[in-house]
Tab-separated table of C-alpha atoms and ligand atoms in Angstrom:
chain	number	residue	atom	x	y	z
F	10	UNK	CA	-14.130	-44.799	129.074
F	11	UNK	CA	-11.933	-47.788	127.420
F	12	UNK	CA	-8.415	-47.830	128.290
F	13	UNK	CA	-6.232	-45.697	126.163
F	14	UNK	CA	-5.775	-46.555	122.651
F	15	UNK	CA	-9.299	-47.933	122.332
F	16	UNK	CA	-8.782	-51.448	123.486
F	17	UNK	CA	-11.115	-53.590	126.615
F	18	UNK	CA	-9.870	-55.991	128.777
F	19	UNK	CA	-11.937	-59.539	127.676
F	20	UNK	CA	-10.652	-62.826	129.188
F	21	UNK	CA	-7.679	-62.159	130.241
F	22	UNK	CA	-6.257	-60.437	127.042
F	23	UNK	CA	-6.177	-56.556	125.480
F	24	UNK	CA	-7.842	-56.338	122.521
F	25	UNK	CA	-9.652	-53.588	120.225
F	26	UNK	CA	-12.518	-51.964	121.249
F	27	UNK	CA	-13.148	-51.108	117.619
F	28	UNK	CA	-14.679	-48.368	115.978
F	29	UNK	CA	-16.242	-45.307	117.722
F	30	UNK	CA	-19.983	-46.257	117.820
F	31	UNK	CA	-18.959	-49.858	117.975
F	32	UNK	CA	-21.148	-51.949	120.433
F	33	UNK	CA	-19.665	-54.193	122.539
F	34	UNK	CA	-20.966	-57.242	121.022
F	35	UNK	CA	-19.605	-56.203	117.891
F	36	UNK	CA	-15.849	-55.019	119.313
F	37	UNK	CA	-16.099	-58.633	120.808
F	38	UNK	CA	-17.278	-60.263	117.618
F	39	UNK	CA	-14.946	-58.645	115.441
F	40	UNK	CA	-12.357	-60.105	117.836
F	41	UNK	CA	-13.107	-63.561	116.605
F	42	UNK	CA	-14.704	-63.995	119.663
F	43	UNK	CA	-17.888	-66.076	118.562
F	44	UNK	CA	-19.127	-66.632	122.421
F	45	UNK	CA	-21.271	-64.077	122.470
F	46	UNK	CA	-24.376	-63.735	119.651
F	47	UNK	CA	-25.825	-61.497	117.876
F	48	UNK	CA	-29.789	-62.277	117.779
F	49	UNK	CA	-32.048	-59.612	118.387
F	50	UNK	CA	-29.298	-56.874	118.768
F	51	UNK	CA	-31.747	-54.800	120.509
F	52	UNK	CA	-31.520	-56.419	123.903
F	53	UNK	CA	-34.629	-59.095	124.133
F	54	UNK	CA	-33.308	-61.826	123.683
F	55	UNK	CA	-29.764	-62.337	125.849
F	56	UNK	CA	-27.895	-64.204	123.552
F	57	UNK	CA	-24.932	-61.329	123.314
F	58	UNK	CA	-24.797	-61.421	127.871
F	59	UNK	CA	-21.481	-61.237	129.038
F	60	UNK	CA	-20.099	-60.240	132.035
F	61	UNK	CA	-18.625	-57.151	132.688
F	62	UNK	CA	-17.269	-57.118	136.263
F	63	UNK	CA	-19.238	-59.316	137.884
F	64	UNK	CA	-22.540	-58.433	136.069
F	65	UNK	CA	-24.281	-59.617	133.586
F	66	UNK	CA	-25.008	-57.347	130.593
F	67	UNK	CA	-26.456	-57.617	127.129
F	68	UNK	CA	-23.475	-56.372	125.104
F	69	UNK	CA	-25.654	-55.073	122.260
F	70	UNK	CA	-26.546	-52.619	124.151
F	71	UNK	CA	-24.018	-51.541	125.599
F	72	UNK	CA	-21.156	-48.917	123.532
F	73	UNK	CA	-17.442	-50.094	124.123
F	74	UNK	CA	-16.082	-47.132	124.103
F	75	UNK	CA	-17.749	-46.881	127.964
F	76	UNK	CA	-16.879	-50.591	129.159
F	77	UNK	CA	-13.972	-49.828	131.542
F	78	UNK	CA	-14.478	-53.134	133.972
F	79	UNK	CA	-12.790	-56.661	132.500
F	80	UNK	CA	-15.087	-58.278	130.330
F	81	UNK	CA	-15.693	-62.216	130.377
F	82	UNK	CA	-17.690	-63.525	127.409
F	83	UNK	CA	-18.615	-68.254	128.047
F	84	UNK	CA	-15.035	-68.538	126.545
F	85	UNK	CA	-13.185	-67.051	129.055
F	86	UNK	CA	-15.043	-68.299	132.111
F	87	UNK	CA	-12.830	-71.333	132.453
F	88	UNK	CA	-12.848	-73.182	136.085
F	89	UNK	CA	-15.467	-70.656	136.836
F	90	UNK	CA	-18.083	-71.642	134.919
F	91	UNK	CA	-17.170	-75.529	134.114
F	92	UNK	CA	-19.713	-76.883	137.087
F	93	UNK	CA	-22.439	-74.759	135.155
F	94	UNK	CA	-20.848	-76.429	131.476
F	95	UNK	CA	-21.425	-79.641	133.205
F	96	UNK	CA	-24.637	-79.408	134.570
F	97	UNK	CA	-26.124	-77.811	131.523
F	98	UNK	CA	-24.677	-80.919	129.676
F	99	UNK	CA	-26.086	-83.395	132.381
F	100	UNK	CA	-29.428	-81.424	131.753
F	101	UNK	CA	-29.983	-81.586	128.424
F	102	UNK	CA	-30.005	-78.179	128.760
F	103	UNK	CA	-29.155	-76.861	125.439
F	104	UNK	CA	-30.106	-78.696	121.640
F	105	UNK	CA	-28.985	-76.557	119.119
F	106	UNK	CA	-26.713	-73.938	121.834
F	107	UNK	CA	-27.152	-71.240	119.652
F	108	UNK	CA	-28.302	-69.284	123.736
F	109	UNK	CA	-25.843	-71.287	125.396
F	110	UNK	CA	-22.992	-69.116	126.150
F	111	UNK	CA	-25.414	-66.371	127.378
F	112	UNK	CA	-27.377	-68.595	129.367
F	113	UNK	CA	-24.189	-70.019	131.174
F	114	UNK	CA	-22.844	-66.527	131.400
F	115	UNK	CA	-25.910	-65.013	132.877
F	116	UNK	CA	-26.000	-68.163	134.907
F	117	UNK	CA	-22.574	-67.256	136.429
F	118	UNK	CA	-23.935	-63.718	137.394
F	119	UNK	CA	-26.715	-64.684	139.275
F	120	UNK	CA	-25.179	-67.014	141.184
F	121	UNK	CA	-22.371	-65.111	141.900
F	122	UNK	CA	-24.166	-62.285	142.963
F	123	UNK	CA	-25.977	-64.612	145.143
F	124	UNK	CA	-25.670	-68.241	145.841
F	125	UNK	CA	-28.806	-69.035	147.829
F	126	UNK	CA	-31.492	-68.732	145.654
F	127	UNK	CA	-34.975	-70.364	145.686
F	128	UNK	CA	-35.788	-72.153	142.491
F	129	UNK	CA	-38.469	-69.242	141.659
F	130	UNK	CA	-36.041	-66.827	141.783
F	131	UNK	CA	-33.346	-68.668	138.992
F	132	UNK	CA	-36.357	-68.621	136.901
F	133	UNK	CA	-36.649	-64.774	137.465
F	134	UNK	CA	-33.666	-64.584	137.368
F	135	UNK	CA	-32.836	-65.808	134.313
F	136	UNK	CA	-35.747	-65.163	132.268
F	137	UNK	CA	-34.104	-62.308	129.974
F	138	UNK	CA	-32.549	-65.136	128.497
F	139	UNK	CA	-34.535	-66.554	125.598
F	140	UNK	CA	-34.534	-70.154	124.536
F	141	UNK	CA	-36.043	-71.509	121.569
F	142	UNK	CA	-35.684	-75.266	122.044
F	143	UNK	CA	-35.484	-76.650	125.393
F	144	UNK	CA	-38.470	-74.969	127.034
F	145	UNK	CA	-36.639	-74.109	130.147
F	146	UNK	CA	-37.216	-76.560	132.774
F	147	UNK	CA	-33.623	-78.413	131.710
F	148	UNK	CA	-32.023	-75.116	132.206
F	149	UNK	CA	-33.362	-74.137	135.230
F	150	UNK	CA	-32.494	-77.489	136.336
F	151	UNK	CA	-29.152	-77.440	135.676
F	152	UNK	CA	-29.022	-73.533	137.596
F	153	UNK	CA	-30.782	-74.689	140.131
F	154	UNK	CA	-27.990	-78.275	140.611
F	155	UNK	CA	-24.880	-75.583	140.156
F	156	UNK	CA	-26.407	-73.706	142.839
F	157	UNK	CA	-26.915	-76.687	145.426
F	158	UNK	CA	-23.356	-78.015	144.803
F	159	UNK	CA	-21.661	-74.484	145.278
F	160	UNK	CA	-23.764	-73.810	148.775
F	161	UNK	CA	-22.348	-76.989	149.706
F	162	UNK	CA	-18.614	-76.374	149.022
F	163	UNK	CA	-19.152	-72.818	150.900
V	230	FES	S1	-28.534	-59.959	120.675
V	230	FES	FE1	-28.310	-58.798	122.485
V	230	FES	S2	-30.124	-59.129	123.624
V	230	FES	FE2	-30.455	-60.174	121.715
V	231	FES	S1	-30.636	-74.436	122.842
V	231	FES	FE1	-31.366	-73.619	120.946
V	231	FES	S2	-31.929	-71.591	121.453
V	231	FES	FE2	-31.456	-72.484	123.366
């Protein structure tokens, strides 16, 4: 369950974890928090992934009231996730950014989770994550650099 009181953990502060009922993407939302989006709301689409722990989740599906693990929404990755801010920006990966912070986010998972990945896997990999305007390849791309610089620095 969330911590007594009803709040979550989310980059590195306490905050609300809002109504019962409340999904997280909303609790997170009603923060002020505007990293993670509300598209679909019905998990398709992966514009709402954050991470919670170190995995990536689609927080409109998920209630708050259950989240007990630190939550990290694109704002709160910091250091963590600048070499994948970079790369998507050295990509082109991104025109209007609307997926952006889930992409990045989900991004951060994967390669967490595992840094030696084949380019066909980062495409599996990431393919919950719906883009309307780049078509991909500049995102994968950019995954696929971020993962080839961290293997190096291991
Ligand atoms: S808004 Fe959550 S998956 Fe689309
Ligand atoms: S950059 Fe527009 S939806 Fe992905």
């Amino acid at each position: 369950m969330a911590e007594s009181g009803g709040t979550l953990r989310v980059d590195g502060a306490v905050v609300p974890a809002g109504p019962p009922g409340a999904t997280l993407l909303d609790a997170l939302r009603a923060t002020g928090n505007t990293a993670p989006k509300g598209a679909c709301r019905r998990g398709e689409c992966g514009a709402c992934t954050v991470l919670v722990g170190d995995r990536a989740v689609m927080s409109c599906t998920m209630l708050a009231a259950l989240v007990t693990d630190e939550v990290t929404t694109a704002a709160g990755l910091g250091e963590a996730g600048a070499d994948l801010c970079a790369a998507f920006a050295d990509h082109a990966a991104f025109q209007c950014g609307f997926c952006t912070p889930g992409q990045v986010v989900r991004a951060e998972a994967v390669l967490r989770e595992r840094v030696d990945r084949s380019r066909d896997e980062i495409v599996r990999e990431m393919s919950g994550n719906v883009c309307r305007c780049t078509g991909y390849r500049q995102i994968v791309d950019a995954v696929c650099a971020v993962a080839s610089s961290r293997r190096e620095l291991r």
